[in-house]
Coordinates of C-alpha atoms and ligand atoms in Angstrom, one line a residue:
X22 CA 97.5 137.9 52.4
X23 CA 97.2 138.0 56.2
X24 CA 96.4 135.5 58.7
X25 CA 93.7 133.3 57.8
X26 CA 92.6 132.8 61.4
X27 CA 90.4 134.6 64.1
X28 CA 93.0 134.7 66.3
X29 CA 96.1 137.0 67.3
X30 CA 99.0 136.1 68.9
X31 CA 100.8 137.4 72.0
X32 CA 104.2 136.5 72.9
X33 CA 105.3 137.7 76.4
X34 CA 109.3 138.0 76.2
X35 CA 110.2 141.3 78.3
X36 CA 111.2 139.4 81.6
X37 CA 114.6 139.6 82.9
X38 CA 115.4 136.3 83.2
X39 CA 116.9 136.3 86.8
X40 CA 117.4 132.7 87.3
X41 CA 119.3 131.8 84.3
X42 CA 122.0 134.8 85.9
X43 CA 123.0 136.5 82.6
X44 CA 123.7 139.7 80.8
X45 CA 121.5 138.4 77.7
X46 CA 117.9 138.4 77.2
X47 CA 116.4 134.9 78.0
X48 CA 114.9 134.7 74.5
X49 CA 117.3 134.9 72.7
X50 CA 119.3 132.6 74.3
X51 CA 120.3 130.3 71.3
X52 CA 118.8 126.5 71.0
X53 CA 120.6 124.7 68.5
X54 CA 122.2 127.7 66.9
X55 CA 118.8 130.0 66.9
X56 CA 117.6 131.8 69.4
X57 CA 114.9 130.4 71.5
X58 CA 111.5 133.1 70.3
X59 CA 112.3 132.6 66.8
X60 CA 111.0 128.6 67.7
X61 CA 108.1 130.2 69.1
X62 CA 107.5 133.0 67.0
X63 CA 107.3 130.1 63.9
X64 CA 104.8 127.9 66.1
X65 CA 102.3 131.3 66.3
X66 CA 103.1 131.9 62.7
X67 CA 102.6 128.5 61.6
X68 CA 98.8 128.9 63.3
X69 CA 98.2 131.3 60.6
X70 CA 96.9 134.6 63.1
X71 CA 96.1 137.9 61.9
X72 CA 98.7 139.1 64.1
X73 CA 102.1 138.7 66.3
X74 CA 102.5 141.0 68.9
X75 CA 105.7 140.2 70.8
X76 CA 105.9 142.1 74.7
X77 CA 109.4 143.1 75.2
X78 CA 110.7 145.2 78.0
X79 CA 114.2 144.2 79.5
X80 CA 117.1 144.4 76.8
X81 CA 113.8 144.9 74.6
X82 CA 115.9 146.4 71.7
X83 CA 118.1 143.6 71.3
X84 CA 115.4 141.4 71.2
X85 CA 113.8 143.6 68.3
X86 CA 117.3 144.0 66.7
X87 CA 117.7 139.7 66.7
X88 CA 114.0 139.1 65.5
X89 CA 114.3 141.6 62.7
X90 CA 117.7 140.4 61.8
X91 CA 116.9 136.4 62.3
X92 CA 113.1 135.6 62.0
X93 CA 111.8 138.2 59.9
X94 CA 114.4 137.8 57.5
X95 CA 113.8 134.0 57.1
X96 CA 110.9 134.2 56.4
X97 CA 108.2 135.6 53.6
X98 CA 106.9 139.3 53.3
X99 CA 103.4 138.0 55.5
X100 CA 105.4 137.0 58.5
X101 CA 107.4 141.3 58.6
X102 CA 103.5 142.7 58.1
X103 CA 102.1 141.0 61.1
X104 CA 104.8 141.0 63.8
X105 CA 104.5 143.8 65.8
X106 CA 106.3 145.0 69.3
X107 CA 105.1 146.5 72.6
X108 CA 107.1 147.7 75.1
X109 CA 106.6 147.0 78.8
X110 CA 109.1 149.0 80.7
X111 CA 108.8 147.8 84.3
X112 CA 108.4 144.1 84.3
X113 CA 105.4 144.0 86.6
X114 CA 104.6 140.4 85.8
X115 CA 103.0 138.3 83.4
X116 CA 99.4 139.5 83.3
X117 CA 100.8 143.5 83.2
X118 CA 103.0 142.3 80.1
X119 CA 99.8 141.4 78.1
X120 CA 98.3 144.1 79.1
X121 CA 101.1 146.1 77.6
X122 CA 99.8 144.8 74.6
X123 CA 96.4 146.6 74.9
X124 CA 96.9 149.1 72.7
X125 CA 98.2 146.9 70.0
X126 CA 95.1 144.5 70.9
X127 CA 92.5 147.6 70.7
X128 CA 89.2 146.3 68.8
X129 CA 90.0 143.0 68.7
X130 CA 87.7 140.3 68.4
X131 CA 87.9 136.8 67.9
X132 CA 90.7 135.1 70.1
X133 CA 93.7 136.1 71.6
X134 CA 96.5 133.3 72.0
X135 CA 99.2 134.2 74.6
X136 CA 102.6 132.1 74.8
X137 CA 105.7 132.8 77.1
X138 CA 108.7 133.4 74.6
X139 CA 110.3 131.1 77.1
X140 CA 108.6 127.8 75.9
X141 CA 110.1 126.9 72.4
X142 CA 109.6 123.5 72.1
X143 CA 105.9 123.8 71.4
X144 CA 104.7 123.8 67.8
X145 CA 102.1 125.0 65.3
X146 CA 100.9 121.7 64.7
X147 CA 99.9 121.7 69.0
X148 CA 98.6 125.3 68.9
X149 CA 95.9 124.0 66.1
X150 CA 95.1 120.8 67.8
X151 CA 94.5 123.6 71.0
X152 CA 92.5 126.1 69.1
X153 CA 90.7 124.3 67.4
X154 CA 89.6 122.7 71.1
X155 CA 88.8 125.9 71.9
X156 CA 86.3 126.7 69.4
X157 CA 84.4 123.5 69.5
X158 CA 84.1 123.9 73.3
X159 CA 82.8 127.1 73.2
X160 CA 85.1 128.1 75.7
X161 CA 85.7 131.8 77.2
X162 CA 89.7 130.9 77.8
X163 CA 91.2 127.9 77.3
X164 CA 94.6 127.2 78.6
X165 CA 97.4 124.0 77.8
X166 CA 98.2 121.9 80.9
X167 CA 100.0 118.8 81.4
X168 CA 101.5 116.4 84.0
X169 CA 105.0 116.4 85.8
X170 CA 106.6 114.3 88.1
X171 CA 108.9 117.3 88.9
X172 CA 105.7 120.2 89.2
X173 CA 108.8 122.7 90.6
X174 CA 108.3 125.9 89.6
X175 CA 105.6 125.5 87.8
X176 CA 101.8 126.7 88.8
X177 CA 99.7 124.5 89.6
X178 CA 96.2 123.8 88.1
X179 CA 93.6 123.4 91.0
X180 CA 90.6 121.6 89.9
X181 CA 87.3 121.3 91.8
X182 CA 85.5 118.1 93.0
X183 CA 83.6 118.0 89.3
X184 CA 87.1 118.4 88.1
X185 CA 86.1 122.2 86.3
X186 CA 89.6 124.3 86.6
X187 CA 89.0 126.4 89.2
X188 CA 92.7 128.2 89.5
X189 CA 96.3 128.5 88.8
X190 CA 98.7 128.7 91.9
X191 CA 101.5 130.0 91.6
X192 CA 104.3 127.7 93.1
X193 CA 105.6 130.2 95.9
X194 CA 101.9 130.6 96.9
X195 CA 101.3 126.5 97.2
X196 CA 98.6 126.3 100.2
X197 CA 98.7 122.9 102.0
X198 CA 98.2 119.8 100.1
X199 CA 98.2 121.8 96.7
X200 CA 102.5 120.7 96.7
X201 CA 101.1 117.3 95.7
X202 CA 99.6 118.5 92.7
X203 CA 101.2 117.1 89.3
X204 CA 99.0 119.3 86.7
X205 CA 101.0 122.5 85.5
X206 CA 100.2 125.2 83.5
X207 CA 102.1 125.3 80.3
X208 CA 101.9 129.3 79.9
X209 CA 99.9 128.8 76.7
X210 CA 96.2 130.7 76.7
X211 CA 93.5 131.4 74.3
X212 CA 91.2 134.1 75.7
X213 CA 87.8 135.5 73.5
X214 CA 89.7 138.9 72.9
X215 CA 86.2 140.7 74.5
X216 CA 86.8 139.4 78.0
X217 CA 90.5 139.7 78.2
X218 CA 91.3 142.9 79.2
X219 CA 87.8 142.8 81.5
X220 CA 89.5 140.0 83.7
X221 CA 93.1 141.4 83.4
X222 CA 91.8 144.5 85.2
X223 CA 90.6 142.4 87.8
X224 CA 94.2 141.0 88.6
X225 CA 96.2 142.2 91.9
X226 CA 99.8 141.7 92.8
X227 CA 98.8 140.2 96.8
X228 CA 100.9 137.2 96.4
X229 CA 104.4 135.8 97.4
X230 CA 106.1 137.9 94.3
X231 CA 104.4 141.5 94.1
X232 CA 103.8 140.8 90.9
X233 CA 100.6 140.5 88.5
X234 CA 100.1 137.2 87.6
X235 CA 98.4 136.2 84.0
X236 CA 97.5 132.9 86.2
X237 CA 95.0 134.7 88.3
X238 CA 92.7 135.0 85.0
X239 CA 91.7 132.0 85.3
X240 CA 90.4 132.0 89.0
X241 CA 88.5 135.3 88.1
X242 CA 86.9 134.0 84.9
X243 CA 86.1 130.9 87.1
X244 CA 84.4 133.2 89.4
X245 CA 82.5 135.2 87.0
X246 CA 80.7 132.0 85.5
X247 CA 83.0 132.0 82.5
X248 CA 83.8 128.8 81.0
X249 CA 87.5 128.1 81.5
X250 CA 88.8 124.8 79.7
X251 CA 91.9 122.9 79.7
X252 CA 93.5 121.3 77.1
X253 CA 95.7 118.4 79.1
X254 CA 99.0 117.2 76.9
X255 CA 100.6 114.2 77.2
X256 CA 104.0 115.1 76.3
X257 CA 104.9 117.3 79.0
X258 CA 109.0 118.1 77.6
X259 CA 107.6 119.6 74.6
X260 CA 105.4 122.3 77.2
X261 CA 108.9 123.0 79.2
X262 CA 109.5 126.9 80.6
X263 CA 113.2 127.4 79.8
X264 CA 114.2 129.4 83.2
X265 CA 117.6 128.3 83.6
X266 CA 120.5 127.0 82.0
X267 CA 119.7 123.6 82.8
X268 CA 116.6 124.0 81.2
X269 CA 118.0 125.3 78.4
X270 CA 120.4 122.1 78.2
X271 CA 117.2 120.1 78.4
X272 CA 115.2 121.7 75.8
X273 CA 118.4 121.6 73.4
X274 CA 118.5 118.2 74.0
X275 CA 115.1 117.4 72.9
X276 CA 115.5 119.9 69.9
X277 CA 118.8 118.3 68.8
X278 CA 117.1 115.0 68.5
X279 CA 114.1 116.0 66.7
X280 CA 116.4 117.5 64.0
X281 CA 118.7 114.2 64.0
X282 CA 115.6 112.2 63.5
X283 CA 114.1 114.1 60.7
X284 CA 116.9 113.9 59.0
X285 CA 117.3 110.7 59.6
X286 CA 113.6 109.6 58.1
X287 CA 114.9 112.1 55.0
X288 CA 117.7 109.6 54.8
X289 CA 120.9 110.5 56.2
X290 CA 122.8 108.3 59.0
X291 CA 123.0 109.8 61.8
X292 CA 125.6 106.9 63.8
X293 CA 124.8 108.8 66.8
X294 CA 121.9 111.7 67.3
X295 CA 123.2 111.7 70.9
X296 CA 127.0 113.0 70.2
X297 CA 125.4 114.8 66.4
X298 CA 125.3 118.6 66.8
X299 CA 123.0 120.2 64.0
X300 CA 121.5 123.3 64.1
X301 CA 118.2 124.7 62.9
X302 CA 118.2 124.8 59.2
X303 CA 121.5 123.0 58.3
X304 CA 120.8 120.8 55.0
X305 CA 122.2 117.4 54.3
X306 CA 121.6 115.3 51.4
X307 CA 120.4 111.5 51.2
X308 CA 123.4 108.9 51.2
X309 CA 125.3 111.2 53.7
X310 CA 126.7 109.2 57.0
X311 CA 127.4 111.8 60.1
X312 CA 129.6 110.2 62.2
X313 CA 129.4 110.7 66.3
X314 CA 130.8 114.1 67.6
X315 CA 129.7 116.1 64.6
X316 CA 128.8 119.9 64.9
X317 CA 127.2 120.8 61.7
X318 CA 126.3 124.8 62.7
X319 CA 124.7 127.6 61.0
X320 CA 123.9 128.1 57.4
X321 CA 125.5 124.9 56.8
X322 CA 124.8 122.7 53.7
X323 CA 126.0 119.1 53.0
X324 CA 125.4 117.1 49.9
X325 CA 124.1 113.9 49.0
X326 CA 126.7 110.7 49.6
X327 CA 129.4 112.4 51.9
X328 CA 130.6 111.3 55.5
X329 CA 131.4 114.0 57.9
X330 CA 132.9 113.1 61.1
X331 CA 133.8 111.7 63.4
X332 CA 134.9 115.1 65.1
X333 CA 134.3 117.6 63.0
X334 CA 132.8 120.6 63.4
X335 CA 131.6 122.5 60.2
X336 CA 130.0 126.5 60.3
X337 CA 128.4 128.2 57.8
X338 CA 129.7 126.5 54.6
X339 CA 128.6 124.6 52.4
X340 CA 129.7 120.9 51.0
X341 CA 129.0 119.1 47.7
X342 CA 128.6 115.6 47.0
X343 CA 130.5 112.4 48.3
X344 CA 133.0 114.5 50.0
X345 CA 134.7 113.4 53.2
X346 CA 135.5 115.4 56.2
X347 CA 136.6 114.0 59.0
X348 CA 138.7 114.8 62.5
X349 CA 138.5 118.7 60.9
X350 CA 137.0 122.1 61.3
X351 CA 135.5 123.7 58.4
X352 CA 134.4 127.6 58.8
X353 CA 132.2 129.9 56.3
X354 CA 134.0 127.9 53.1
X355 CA 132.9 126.2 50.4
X356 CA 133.9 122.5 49.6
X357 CA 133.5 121.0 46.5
X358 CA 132.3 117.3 45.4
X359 CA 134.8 114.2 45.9
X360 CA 136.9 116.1 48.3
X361 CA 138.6 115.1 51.2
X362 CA 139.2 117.0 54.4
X363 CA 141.4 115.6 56.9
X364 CA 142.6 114.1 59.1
X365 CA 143.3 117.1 61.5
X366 CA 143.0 119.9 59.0
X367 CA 141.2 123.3 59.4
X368 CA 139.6 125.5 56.7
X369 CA 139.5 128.6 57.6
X370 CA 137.0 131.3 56.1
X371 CA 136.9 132.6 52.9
X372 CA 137.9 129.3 51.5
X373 CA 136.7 127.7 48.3
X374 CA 137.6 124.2 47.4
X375 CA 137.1 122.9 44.6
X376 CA 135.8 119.3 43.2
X377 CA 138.3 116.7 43.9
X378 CA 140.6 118.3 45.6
X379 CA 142.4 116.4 48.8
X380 CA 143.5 118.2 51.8
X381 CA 145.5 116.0 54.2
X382 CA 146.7 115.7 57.9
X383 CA 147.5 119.0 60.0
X384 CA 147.0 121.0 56.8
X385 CA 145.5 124.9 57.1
X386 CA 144.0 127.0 54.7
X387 CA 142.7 130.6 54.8
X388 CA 140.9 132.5 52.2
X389 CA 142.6 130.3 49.3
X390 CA 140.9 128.9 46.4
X391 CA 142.3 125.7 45.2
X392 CA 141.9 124.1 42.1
X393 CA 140.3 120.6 40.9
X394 CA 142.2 117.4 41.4
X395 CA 145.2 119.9 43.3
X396 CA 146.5 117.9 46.4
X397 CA 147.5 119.5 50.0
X398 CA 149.4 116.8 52.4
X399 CA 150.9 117.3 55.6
X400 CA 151.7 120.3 57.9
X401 CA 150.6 123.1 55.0
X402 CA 149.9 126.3 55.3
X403 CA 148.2 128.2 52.3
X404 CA 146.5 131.7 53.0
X405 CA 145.3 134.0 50.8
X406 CA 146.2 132.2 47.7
X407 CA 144.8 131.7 45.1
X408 CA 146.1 127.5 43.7
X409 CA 145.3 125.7 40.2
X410 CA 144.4 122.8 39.1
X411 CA 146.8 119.9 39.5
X412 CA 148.5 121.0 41.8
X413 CA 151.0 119.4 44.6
X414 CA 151.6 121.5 47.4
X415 CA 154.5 119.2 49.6
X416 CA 154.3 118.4 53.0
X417 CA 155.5 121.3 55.3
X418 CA 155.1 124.0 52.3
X419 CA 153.7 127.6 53.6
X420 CA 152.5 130.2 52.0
X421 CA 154.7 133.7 54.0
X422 CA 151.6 136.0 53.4
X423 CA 151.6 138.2 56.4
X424 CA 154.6 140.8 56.8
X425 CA 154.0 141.6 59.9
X426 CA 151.6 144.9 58.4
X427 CA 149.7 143.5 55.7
X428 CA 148.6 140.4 54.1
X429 CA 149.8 139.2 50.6
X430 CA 148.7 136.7 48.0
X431 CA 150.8 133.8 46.8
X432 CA 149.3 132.4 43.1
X433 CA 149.9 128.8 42.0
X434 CA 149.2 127.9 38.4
X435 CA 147.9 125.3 37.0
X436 CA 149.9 121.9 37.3
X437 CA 152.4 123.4 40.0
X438 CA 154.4 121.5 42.5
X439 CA 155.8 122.9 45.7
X440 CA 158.4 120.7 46.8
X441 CA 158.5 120.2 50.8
X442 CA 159.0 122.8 53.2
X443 CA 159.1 125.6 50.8
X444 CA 158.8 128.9 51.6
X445 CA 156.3 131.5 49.2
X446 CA 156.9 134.6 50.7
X447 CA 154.4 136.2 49.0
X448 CA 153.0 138.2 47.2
X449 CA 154.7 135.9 44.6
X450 CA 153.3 133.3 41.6
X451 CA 154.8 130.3 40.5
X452 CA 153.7 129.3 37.2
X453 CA 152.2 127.3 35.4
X454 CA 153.4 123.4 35.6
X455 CA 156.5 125.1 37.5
X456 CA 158.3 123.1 40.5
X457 CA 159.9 124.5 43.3
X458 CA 162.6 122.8 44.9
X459 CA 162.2 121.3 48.5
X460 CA 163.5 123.5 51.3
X461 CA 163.5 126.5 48.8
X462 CA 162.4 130.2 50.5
X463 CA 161.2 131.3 47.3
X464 CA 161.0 135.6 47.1
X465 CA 160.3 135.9 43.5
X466 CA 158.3 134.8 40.6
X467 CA 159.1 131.2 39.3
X468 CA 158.5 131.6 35.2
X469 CA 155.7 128.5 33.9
X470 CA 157.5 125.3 33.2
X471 CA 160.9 126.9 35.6
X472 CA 162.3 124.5 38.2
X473 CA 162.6 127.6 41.0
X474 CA 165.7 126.3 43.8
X475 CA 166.6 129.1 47.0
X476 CA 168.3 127.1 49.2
X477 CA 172.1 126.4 49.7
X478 CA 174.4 124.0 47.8
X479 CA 175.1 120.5 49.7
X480 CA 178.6 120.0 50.0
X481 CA 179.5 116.7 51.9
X482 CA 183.0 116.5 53.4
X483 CA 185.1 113.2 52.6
X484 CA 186.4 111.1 55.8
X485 CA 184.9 113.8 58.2
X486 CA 183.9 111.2 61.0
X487 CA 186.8 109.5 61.0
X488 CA 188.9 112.5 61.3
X489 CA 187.0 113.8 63.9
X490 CA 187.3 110.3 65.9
X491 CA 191.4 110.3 65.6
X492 CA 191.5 113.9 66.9
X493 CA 189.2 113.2 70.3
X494 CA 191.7 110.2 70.9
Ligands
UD1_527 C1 105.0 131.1 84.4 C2 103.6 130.9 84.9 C3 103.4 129.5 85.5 C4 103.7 128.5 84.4 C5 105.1 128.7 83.8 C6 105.2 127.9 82.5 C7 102.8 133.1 85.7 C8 102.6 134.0 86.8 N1 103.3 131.9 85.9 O1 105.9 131.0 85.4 O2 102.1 129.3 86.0 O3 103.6 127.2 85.0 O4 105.2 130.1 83.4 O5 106.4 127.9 81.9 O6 102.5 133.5 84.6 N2 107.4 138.2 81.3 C9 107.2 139.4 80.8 N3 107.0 140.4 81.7 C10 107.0 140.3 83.0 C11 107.2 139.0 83.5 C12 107.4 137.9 82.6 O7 107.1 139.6 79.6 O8 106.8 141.2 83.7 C13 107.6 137.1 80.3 C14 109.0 136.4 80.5 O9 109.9 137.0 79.6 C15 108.7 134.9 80.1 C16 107.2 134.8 80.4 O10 106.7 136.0 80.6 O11 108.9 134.7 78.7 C17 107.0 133.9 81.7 O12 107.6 134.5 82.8 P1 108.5 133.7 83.8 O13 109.0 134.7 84.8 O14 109.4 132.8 83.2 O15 107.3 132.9 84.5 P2 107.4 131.5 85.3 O16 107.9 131.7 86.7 O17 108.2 130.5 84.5
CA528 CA1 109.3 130.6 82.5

């Protein structure tokens, strides 16, 4: 099934993106851990349009490569049939960017809706409350402005004395008095797809940039006797143009908290959504209290009843129920329920913990799998192992896996314990309900229920210190 709407979207996203001084296409510059199109590419999407044509032009195949990869992927078999790409190879401005889309566009009728890939804080939810202002006015091209205290870069909307929309200027073109003007355009246009390309013709680059601006349609269609129509919206943030990096900053922001608060109202505590870091998509359960300074990132997931935080940053892993991880850094593992990370402890990747497990202060672990109820204190190291249940892994105990060439695994069994500051220089096992003595470098296999000791005999010398005192005399 395709769109269910008249209507076919056109995202312009092949500028350079001068002003936010980078080596990356502005669009995909990532907003709480996504980058910025996909936000708009789901507000056209969520409109339900025939079609998506996104204009691409510099670092165009990146852009295609991170849409394919990200958005397309994410989302249901619909969204991959109607995005489409055009290429616009010399960025010429905005109004030559849509009309890079002409042949795309070819036959259309009904409505063509044009956003900047630069604005993703608007939403499907605004596009409809838009379009559908647009039909009912009968309008020939419709366009979203709103007001700022802070017009800056923005162009300006230039009403006449009846108040009709008359013109966008451009702000390096500002003619005197129009500085004073508070009314921007948003970037956002719905056009009747018969007249489009008959006013985009008309456009000319005599003006301050040499460029061909989208903005003059509105001046010609004014002129022509078209109906142009404005669609005002209070909350200007959610219309912000993302052209530098403290824009970007800005727009996070905004994001950020609108993710904090939804999970909020989904019931999670969120102590802080100021200092709370959580990307696009992460999931946390009800119950679960994120403390300040919390970076949940990526295809994170976090169960029901846990606290995470304060400091701690989590990436692409998932946690289960009533865990706690706190003052830690968590990356592509997986935690188990009733678990406890931390203080000061880092899971590394590859990582699987399982349920009740407790991992304790300054304590690392690498691609290890470690068994219910096993406990990991104090200044560990355990890589590529693979530990039981039960087990006691003693402060200062490290897994030797790396020989300098290659990487070896150390196995634990069931009901082990590793006395303190042993050695496993691996690859090794010790078996099941085996102990290793404290301070042992262990090189070979310790047999199930064997007490395993590599270190040297204590021998304590009688009188020593007094000795020693009568000779210094
Ligand atoms: C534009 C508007 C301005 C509006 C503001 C809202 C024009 C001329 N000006 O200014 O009225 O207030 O957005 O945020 O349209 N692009 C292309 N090809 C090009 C040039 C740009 O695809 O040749 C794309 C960019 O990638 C970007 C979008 O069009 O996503 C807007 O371009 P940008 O240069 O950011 O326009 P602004 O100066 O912000
Ligand atoms: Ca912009």
């Amino acid at each position: 099934m395709t769109g269910k709407l008249p209507v076919t979207a056109v995202i312009l996203a092949a500028g350079e993106g001068t002003r936010m001084k980078s080596n990356r296409a502005k669009v995909l510059f990532p907003l709480c851990g996504r980058p910025m199109i996909e936000y708009v590419l789901d507000a056209a999407f969520e409109l339900e349009p025939q079609r998506i044509v996104v204009v691409i032009g510099h670092k165009g195949d990146e852009v295609i490569e991170a849409v394919t990869d990200g958005w397309t992927r994410s989302k249901e078999e619909n969204a991959r049939k109607i995005l489409e790409f055009s290429w616009q190879r010399q960025q010429k401005g905005t109004a030559h960017a849509v009309m890079a889309a002409r042949d795309a566009l070819a036959g259309l009728d009904g409505d063509v809706l044009i956003l900047y890939g630069d604005t993703p804080l608007i939403t499907g939810d605004i596009l409809r409350e838009f379009y559908e202002a647009h039909r009912r006015n009968k309008a020939d091209l419709s366009l979203i402005t709103t007001f700022r205290d802070d017009p800056g870069s923005y162009g300006r909307v230039v009403r006449d004395s009846a108040g009709k929309v008359v013109k966008i200027v451009e702000a390096k073109d500002l003619g005197p008095g129009q500085e004073r003007i508070r009314e921007v355009n948003s970037g956002i246009y719905l056009v009747r797809a018969e007249v489009l390309f008959n006013l985009l013709e008309k456009v000319r680059d005599d003006n301050a940039k040499h460029e061909y601006y989208l903005t003059d349609i509105v001046e010609i269609a004014s002129a022509e006797g078209l109906f142009v129509s404005a669609f005002v919206f209070p909350d200007y943030e959610v219309l912000q143009g993302v052209n530098d990096r403290y824009a970007l900053s800005e727009a996070e922001s905004r994001l950020r908290l609108s993710i904090a608060k939804k999970l909020a109202l989904s019931g999670v505590t969120v102590r802080d959504p100021a200092s709370t870091y959580i990307d696009f998509g992460v999931t946390v359960g009800k119950d679960t209290v994120i403390e300040p300074f919390t970076f949940l990132r990526g295809a994170t997931r976090i169960g029901e009843g846990c606290v995470i935080g304060p400091y701690t940053d989590i990436r692409d892993s998932s946690i289960g129920d009533n865990s706690i991880v706190w003052f830690s850094v968590v990356e592509a593992s997986t935690i188990g329920n009733d678990v406890r990370v931390g203080p000061y402890s880092h899971i590394r990747p590859d990582s699987d913990v399982q349920d009740h497990v407790l991992i304790g202060n300054y304590a690392e672990v690498k691609n290890t799998k470690i068994g219910a109820y096993s406990k990991v204190h104090h200044h560990c190291y355990l890589g590529d192992s693979v530990i039981g249940k039960y087990v006691n892994v003693g402060a200062g105990a490290v897994t030797v896996n790396y020989d300098g060439i290659c990487k070896h695994q150390t196995t634990i069994e069931d009901g082990a314990f590793v006395g303190c500051n042993a050695n496993l220089i691996a690859p090794v096992r010790i078996g099941k309900d085996a102990y290793v003595a404290a301070g042992s470098t262990i090189t070979s296999e310790v047999p199930d229920g064997a007490l395993g000791i590599a270190r040297e005999r204590q021998t304590n010398k009688e009188g020593w210190v007094a000795k020693r005192k009568e000779k210094s005399r």
